[in-house]
Short mmCIF file of C-alpha atoms in Angstrom, two decimals:
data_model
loop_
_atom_site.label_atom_id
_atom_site.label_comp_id
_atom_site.label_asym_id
_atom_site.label_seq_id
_atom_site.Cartn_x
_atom_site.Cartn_y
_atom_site.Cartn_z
CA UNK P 1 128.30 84.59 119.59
CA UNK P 2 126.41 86.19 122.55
CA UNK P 3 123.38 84.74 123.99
CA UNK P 4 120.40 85.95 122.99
CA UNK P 5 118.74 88.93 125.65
CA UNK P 6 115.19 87.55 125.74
CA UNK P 7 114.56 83.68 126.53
CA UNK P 8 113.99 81.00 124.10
CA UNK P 9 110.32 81.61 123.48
CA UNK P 10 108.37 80.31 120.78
CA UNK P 11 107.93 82.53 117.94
CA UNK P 12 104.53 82.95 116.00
CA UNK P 13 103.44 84.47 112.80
CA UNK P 14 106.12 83.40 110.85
CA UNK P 15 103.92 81.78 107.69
CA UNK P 16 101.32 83.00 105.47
CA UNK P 17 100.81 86.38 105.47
CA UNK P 18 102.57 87.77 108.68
CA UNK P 19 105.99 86.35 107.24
CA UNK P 20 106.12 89.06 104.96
CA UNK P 21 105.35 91.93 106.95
CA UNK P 22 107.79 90.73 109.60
CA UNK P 23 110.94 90.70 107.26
CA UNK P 24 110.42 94.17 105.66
CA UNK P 25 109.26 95.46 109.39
CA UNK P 26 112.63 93.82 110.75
CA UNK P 27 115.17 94.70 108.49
CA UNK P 28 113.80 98.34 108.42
CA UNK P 29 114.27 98.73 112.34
CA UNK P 30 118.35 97.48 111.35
CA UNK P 31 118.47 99.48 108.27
CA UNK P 32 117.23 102.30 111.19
CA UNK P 33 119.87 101.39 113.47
CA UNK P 34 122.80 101.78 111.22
CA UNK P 35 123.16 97.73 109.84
CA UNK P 36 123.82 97.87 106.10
CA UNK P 37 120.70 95.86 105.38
CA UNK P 38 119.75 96.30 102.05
CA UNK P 39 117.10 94.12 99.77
CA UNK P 40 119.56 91.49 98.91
CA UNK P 41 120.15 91.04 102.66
CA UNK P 42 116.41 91.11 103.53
CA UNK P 43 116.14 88.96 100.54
CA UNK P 44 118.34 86.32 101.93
CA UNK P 45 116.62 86.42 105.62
CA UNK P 46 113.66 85.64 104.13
CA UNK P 47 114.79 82.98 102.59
CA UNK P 48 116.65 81.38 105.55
CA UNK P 49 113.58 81.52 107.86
CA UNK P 50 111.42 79.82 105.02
CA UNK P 51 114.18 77.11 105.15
CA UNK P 52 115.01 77.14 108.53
CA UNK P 53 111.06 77.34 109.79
CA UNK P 54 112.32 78.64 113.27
CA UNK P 55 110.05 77.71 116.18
CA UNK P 56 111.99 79.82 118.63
CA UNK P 57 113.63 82.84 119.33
CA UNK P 58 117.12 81.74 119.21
CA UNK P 59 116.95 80.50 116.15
CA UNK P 60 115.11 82.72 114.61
CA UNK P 61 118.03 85.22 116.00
CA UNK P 62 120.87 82.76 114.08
CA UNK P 63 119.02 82.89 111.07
CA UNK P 64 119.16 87.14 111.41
CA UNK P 65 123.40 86.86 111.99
CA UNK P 66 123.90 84.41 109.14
CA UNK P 67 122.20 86.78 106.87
CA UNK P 68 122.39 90.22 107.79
CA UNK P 69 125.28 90.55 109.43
CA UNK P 70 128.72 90.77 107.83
CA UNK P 71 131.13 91.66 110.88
CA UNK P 72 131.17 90.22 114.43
CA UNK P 73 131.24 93.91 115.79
CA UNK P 74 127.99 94.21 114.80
CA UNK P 75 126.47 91.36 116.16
CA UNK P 76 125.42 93.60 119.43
CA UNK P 77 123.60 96.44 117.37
CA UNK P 78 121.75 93.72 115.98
CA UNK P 79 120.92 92.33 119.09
CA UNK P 80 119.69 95.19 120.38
CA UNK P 81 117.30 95.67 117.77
CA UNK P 82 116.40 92.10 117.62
CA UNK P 83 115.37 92.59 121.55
CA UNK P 84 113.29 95.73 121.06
CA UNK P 85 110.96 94.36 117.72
CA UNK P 86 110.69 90.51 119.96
CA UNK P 87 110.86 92.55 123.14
CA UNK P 88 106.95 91.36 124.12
CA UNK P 89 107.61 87.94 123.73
CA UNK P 90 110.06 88.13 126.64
CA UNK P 91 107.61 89.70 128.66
CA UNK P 92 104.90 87.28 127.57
CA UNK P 93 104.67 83.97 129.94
CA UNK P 94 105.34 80.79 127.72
CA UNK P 95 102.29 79.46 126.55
CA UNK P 96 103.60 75.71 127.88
CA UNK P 97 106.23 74.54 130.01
CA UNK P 98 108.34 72.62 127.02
CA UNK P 99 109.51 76.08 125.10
CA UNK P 100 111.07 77.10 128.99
CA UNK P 101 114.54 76.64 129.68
CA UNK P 102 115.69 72.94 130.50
CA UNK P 103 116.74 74.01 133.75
CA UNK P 104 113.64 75.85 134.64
CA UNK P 105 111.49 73.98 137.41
CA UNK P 106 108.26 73.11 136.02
CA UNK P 107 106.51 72.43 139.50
CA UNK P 108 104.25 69.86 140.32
CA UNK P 109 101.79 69.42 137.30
CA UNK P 110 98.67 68.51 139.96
CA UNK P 111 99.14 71.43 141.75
CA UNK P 112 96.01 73.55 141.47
CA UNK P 113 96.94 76.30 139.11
CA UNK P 114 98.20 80.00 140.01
CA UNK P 115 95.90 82.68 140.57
CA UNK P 116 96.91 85.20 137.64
CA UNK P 117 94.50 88.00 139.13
CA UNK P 118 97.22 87.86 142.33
CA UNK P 119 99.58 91.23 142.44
CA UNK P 120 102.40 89.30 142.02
CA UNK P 121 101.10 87.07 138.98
CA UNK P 122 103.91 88.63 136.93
CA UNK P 123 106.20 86.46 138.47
CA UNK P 124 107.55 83.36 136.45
CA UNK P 125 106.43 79.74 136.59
CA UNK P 126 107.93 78.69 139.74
CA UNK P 127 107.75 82.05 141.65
CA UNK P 128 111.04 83.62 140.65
CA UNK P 129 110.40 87.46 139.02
CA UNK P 130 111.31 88.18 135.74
CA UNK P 131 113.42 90.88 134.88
CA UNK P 132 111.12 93.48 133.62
CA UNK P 133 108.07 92.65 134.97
CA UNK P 134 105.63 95.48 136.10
CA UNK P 135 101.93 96.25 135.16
CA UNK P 136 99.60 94.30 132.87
CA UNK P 137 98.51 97.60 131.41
CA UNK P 138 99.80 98.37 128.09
CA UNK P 139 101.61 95.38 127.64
CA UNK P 140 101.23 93.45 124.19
CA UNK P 141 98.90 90.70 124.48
CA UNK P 142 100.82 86.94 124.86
CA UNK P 143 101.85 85.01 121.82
CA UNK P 144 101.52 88.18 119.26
CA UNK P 145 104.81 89.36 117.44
CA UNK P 146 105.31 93.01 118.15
CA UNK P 147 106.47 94.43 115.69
CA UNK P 148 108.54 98.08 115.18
CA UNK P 149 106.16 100.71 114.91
CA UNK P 150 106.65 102.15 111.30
CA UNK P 151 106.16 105.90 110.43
CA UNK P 152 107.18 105.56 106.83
CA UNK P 153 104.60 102.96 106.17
CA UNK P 154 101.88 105.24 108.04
CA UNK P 155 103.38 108.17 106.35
CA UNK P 156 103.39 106.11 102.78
CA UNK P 157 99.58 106.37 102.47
CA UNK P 158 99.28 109.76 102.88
CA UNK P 159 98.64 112.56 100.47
CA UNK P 160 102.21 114.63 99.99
CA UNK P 161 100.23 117.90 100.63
CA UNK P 162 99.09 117.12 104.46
CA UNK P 163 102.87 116.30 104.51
CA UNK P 164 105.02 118.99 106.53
CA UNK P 165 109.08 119.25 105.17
CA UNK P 166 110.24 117.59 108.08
CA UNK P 167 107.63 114.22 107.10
CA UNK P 168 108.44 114.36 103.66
CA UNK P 169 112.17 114.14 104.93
CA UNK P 170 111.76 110.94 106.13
CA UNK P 171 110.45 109.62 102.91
CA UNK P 172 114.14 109.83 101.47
CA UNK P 173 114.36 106.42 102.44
CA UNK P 174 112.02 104.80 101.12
CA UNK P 175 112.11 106.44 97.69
CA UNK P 176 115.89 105.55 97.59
CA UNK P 177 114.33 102.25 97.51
CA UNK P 178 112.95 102.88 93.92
CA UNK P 179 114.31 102.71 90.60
CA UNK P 180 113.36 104.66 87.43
CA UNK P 181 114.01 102.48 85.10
CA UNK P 182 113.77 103.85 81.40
CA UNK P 183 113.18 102.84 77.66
CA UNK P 184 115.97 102.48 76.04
CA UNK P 185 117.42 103.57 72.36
CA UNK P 186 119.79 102.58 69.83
CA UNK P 187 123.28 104.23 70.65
CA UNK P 188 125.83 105.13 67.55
CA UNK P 189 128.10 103.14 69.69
CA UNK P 190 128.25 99.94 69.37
CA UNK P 191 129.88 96.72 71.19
CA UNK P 192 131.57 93.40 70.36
CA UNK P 193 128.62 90.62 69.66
CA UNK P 194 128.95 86.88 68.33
CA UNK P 195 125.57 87.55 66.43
CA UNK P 196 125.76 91.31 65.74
CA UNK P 197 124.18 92.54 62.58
CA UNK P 198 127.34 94.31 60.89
CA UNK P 199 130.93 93.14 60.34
CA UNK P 200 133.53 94.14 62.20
CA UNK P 201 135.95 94.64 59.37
CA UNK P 202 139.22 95.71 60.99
CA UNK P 203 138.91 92.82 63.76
CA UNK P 204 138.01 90.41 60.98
CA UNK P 205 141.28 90.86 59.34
CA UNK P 206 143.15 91.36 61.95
CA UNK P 207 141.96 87.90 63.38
CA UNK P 208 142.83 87.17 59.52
CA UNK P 209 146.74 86.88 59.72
CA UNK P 210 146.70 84.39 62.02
CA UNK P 211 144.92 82.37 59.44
CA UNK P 212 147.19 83.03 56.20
CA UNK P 213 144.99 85.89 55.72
CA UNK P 214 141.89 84.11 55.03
CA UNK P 215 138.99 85.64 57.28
CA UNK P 216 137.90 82.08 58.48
CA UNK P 217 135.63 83.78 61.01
CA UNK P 218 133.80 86.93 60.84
CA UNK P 219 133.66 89.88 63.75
CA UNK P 220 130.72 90.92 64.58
CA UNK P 221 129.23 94.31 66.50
CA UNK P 222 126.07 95.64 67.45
CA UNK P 223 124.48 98.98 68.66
CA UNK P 224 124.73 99.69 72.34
CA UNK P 225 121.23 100.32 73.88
CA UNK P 226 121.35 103.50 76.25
CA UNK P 227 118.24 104.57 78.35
CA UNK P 228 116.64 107.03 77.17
CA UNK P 229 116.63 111.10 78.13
CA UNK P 230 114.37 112.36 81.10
CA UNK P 231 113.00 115.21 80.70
CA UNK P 232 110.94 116.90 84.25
CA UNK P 233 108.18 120.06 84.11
CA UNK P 234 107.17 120.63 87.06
CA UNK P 235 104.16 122.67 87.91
CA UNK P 236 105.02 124.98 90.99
CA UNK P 237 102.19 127.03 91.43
CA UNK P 238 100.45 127.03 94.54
CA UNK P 239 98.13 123.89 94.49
CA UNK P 240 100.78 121.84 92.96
CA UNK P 241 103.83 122.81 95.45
CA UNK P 242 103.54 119.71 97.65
CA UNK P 243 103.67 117.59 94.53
CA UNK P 244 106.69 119.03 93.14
CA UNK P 245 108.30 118.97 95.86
CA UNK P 246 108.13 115.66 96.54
CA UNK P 247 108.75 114.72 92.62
CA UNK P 248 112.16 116.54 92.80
CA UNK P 249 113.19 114.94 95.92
CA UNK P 250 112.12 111.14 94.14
CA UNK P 251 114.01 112.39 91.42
CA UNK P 252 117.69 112.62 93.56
CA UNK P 253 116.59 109.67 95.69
CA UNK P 254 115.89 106.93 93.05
CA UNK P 255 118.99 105.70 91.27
CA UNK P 256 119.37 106.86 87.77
CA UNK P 257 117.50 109.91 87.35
CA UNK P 258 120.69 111.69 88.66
CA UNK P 259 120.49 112.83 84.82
CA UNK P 260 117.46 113.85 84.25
CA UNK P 261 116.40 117.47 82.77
CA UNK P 262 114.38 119.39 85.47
CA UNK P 263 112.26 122.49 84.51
CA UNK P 264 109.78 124.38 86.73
CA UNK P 265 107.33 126.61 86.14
CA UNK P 266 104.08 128.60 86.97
CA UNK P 267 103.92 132.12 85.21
CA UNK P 268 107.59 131.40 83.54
CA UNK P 269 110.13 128.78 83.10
CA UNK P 270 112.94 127.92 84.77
CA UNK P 271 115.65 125.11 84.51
CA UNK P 272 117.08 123.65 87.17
CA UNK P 273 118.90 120.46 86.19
CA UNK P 274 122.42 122.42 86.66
CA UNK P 275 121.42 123.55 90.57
CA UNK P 276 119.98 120.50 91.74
CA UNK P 277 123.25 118.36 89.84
CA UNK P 278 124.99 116.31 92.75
CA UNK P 279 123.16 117.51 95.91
CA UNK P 280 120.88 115.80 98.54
CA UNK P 281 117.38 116.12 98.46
CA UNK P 282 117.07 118.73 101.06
CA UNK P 283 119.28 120.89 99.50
CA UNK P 284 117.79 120.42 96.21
CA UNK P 285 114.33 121.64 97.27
CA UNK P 286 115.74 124.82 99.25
CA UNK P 287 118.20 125.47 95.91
CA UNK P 288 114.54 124.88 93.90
CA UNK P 289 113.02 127.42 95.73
CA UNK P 290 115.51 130.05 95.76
CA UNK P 291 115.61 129.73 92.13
CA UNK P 292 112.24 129.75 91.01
CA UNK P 293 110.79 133.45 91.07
CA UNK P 294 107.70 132.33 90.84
CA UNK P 295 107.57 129.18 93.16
CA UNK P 296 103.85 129.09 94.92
CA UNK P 297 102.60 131.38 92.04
CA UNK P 298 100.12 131.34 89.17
CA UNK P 299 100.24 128.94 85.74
CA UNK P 300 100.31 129.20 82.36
CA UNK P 301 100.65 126.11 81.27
CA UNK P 302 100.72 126.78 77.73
CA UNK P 303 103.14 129.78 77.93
CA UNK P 304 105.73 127.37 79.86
CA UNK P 305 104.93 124.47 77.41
CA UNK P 306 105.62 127.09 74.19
CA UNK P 307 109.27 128.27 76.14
CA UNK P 308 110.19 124.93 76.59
CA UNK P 309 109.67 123.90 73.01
CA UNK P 310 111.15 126.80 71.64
CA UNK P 311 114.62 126.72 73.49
CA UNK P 312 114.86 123.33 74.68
CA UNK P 313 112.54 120.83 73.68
CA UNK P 314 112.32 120.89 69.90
CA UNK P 315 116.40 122.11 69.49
CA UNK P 316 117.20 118.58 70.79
CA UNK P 317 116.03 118.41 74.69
CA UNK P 318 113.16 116.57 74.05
CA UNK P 319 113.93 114.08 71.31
CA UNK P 320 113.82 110.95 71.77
CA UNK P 321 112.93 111.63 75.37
CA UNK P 322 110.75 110.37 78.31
CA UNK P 323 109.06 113.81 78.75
CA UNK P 324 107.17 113.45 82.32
CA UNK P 325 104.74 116.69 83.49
CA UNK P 326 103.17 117.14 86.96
CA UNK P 327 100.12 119.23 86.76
CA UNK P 328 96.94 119.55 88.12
CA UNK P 329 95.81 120.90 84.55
CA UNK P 330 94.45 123.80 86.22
CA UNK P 331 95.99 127.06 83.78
CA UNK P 332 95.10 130.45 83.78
CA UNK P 333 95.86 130.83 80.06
CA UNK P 334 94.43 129.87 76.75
CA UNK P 335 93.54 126.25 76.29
CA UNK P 336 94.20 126.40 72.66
CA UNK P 337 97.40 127.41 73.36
CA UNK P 338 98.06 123.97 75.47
CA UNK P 339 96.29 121.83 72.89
CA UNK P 340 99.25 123.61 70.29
CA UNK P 341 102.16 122.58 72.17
CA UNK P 342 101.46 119.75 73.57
CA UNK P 343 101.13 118.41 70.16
CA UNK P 344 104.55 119.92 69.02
CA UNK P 345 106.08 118.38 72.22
CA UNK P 346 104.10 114.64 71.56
CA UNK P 347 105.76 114.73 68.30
CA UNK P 348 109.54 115.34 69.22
CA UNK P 349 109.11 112.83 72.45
CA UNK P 350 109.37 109.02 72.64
CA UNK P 351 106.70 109.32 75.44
CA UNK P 352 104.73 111.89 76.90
CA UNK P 353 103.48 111.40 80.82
CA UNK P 354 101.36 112.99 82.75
CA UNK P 355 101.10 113.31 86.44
CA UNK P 356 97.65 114.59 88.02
CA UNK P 357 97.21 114.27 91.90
CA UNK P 358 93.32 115.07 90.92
CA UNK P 359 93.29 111.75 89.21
CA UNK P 360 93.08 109.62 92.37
CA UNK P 361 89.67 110.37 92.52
CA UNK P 362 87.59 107.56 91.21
CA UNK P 363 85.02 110.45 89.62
CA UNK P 364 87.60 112.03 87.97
CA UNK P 365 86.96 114.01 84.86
CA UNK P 366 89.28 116.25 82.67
CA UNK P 367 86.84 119.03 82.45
CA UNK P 368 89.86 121.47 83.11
CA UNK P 369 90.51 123.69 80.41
CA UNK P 370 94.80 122.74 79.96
CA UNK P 371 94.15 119.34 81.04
CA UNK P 372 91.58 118.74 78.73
CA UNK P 373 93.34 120.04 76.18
CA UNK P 374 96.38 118.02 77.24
CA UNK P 375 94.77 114.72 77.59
CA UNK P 376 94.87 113.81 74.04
CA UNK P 377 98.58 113.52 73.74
CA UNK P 378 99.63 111.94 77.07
CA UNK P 379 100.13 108.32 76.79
CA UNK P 380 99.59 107.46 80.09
CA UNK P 381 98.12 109.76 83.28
CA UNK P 382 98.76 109.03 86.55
CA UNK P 383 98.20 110.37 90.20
CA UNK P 384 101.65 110.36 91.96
CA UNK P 385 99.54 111.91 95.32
CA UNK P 386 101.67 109.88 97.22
CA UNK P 387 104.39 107.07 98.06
CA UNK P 388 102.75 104.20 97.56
CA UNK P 389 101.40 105.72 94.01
CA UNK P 390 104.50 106.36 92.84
CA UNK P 391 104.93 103.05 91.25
CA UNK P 392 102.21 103.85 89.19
CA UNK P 393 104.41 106.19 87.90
CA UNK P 394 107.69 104.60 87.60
CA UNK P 395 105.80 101.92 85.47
CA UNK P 396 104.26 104.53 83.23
CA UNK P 397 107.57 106.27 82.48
CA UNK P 398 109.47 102.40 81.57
CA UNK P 399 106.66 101.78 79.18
CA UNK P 400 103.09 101.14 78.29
#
């Protein structure tokens, strides 16, 4: 393998609570620079430094190949981005002269000591420049771990509707990195099982002629389990058309919602689940807006909720299903008329979820007409104003 770019410098921060941060901030800058990092991978670095405890550089760097790297080719790329997130410490003078290279003079150790405020006090131990060397300004202070600077993270905290298209972009990632996992029902199918409750009867006799025809042991089967149905509204009127677009990106970034039954709506209903089928985010929000006639326009909650019961929900859509809604509750129509179906669509749905960016607020009240009405027949209500409240949500659509 290569030597490493940067000398063998001691390496700080990596226990208690700066270990953490380092991995995710590490693998991310790979993961950035086309390494096939994933968390298994990060998992596994992680690991090794715990074991390993480097002290230094280098082998802090052999505990990155032997876990994130599967080919020798890319043993570079990862060097490179090994010498831009540790590029400080090779800037940084050694904070003794035992970490320094064996061959490295040390000098005389009752000489009096260098004068650091000196133009040349860059220079090495010894007087030899270091490669690199220039101004004091802006440089990270010595013995701190530089880390990559992260926009998702920055970008994580913040509200999706002081997000431009080109921000929420660069969120793909990191919802990728989420999984909607789903309640799961009884299938008609079922599956082979030592301790199923029914009797297989054709493989019991079958497995019965090899025994003179006496069934010495019984065959067993039991019902698959199958997640259950998801089933999107999502409110596109104008205060909500940051949220939903973010929603319906989440929806083809997170692994196994690739099914899921997607319905907009503001003054009128529209399904989408066919358009956005097999697509990438981006062009699922620009076919969701050509689609939707009345994207960015008023609501009616409880004319949308009434189509979607009629010709979807109650026929079969909604049975059974994980029904999730993303609404600020704020509806131009009757109330009344939200209380109505939202009590038609509790009762054909496994669970009913409700998403309300106004909810973040610790004051919160639903004093809305539709979202009081709603309220009574959610089982859980939950903010989803950004990425890092989104698990919030994937925990209230897998179950109480």
């Amino acid at each position: 393998m290569p030597d490493l770019p940067v000398p063998d410098l001691p390496v700080p921060g990596l226990s208690g609570p700066d270990l953490p941060a380092l991995v995710a901030r590490f693998t991310a800058a790979c993961r950035d620079a086309g390494l096939a990092v994933g968390p298994d991978r990060a998992e596994r670095f992680a690991r090794a430094v715990v074991t390993v405890a480097p002290t230094t550089t280098r082998r802090l760097r052999h505990c990155a190949l032997a876990t994130l790297v599967s080919d020798p080719a890319q043993a570079a790329l990862l060097d490179r981005v090994f010498d831009q997130v540790f590029r400080a410490l090779a800037d940084a003078p050694p904070d003794g002269p035992p970490d320094g290279p064996p061959d490295e003079p040390r000098g005389d150790p009752n000489a009096p000591a260098p004068d650091n405020s000196a133009p040349d006090a860059g220079t090495a131990t010894g007087g030899t420049p270091r490669a690199g060397s220039g101004p004091a300004e802006g440089r990270p202070r010595p013995g701190s771990v530089p880390l990559v600077a992260a926009a998702v993270e920055r970008l994580a905290a913040r509200e999706f509707e002081a997000l431009s298209p080109a921000e929420l972009a660069q969120l793909a990632g990191a919802m990728r990195a989420l999984r909607v996992a789903l309640p799961e029902r009884r299938s008609r199918r079922t599956r082979r099982a030592s301790h199923g409750d029914r009797v297989d009867l054709r493989a019991t006799l079958r497995a019965a002629a090899r025994t003179a025809g006496d069934p010495v042991a019984l065959a067993r089967r039991q019902a698959r389990r199958r997640p259950r149905r998801l089933v999107v509204l999502c409110d596109i009127s104008g205060s909500m058309e940051p949220y939903a677009r973010a929603l319906i990106q989440l929806l083809y970034c997170a692994a196994g919602a690739e099914r899921a039954e997607v319905f907009t709506f503001a003054t009128r209903l529209t399904r989408l689940t066919r358009a956005l089928a097999r697509t990438t985010p981006a062009v699922a929000l620009e076919r969701a807006g050509r689609l939707a006639p009345d994207w960015s326009g008023g609501t009616r909650i409880g004319e949308a909720l009434r189509s979607f019961n009629d010709e979807h929900g109650r026929p079969g859509t909604a049975r059974g299903a994980v029904v999730l809604i993303l609404s600020d509750g704020w509806d131009t129509g009757d109330p009344e008329l939200v209380g109505r179906e939202m009590a038609r669509l509790r009762a054909a749905a496994h669970r009913v979820v409700w998403a309300n960016p106004r909810t973040r607020h610790p004051g919160y009240r639903p004093l809305a007409g539709g979202m009081a009405a709603a309220w009574p027949y959610c089982d859980a209500v939950v903010s989803a104003h950004s990425v890092d409240a989104l698990p919030d949500l994937l925990a209230a659509l897998s179950g109480p």
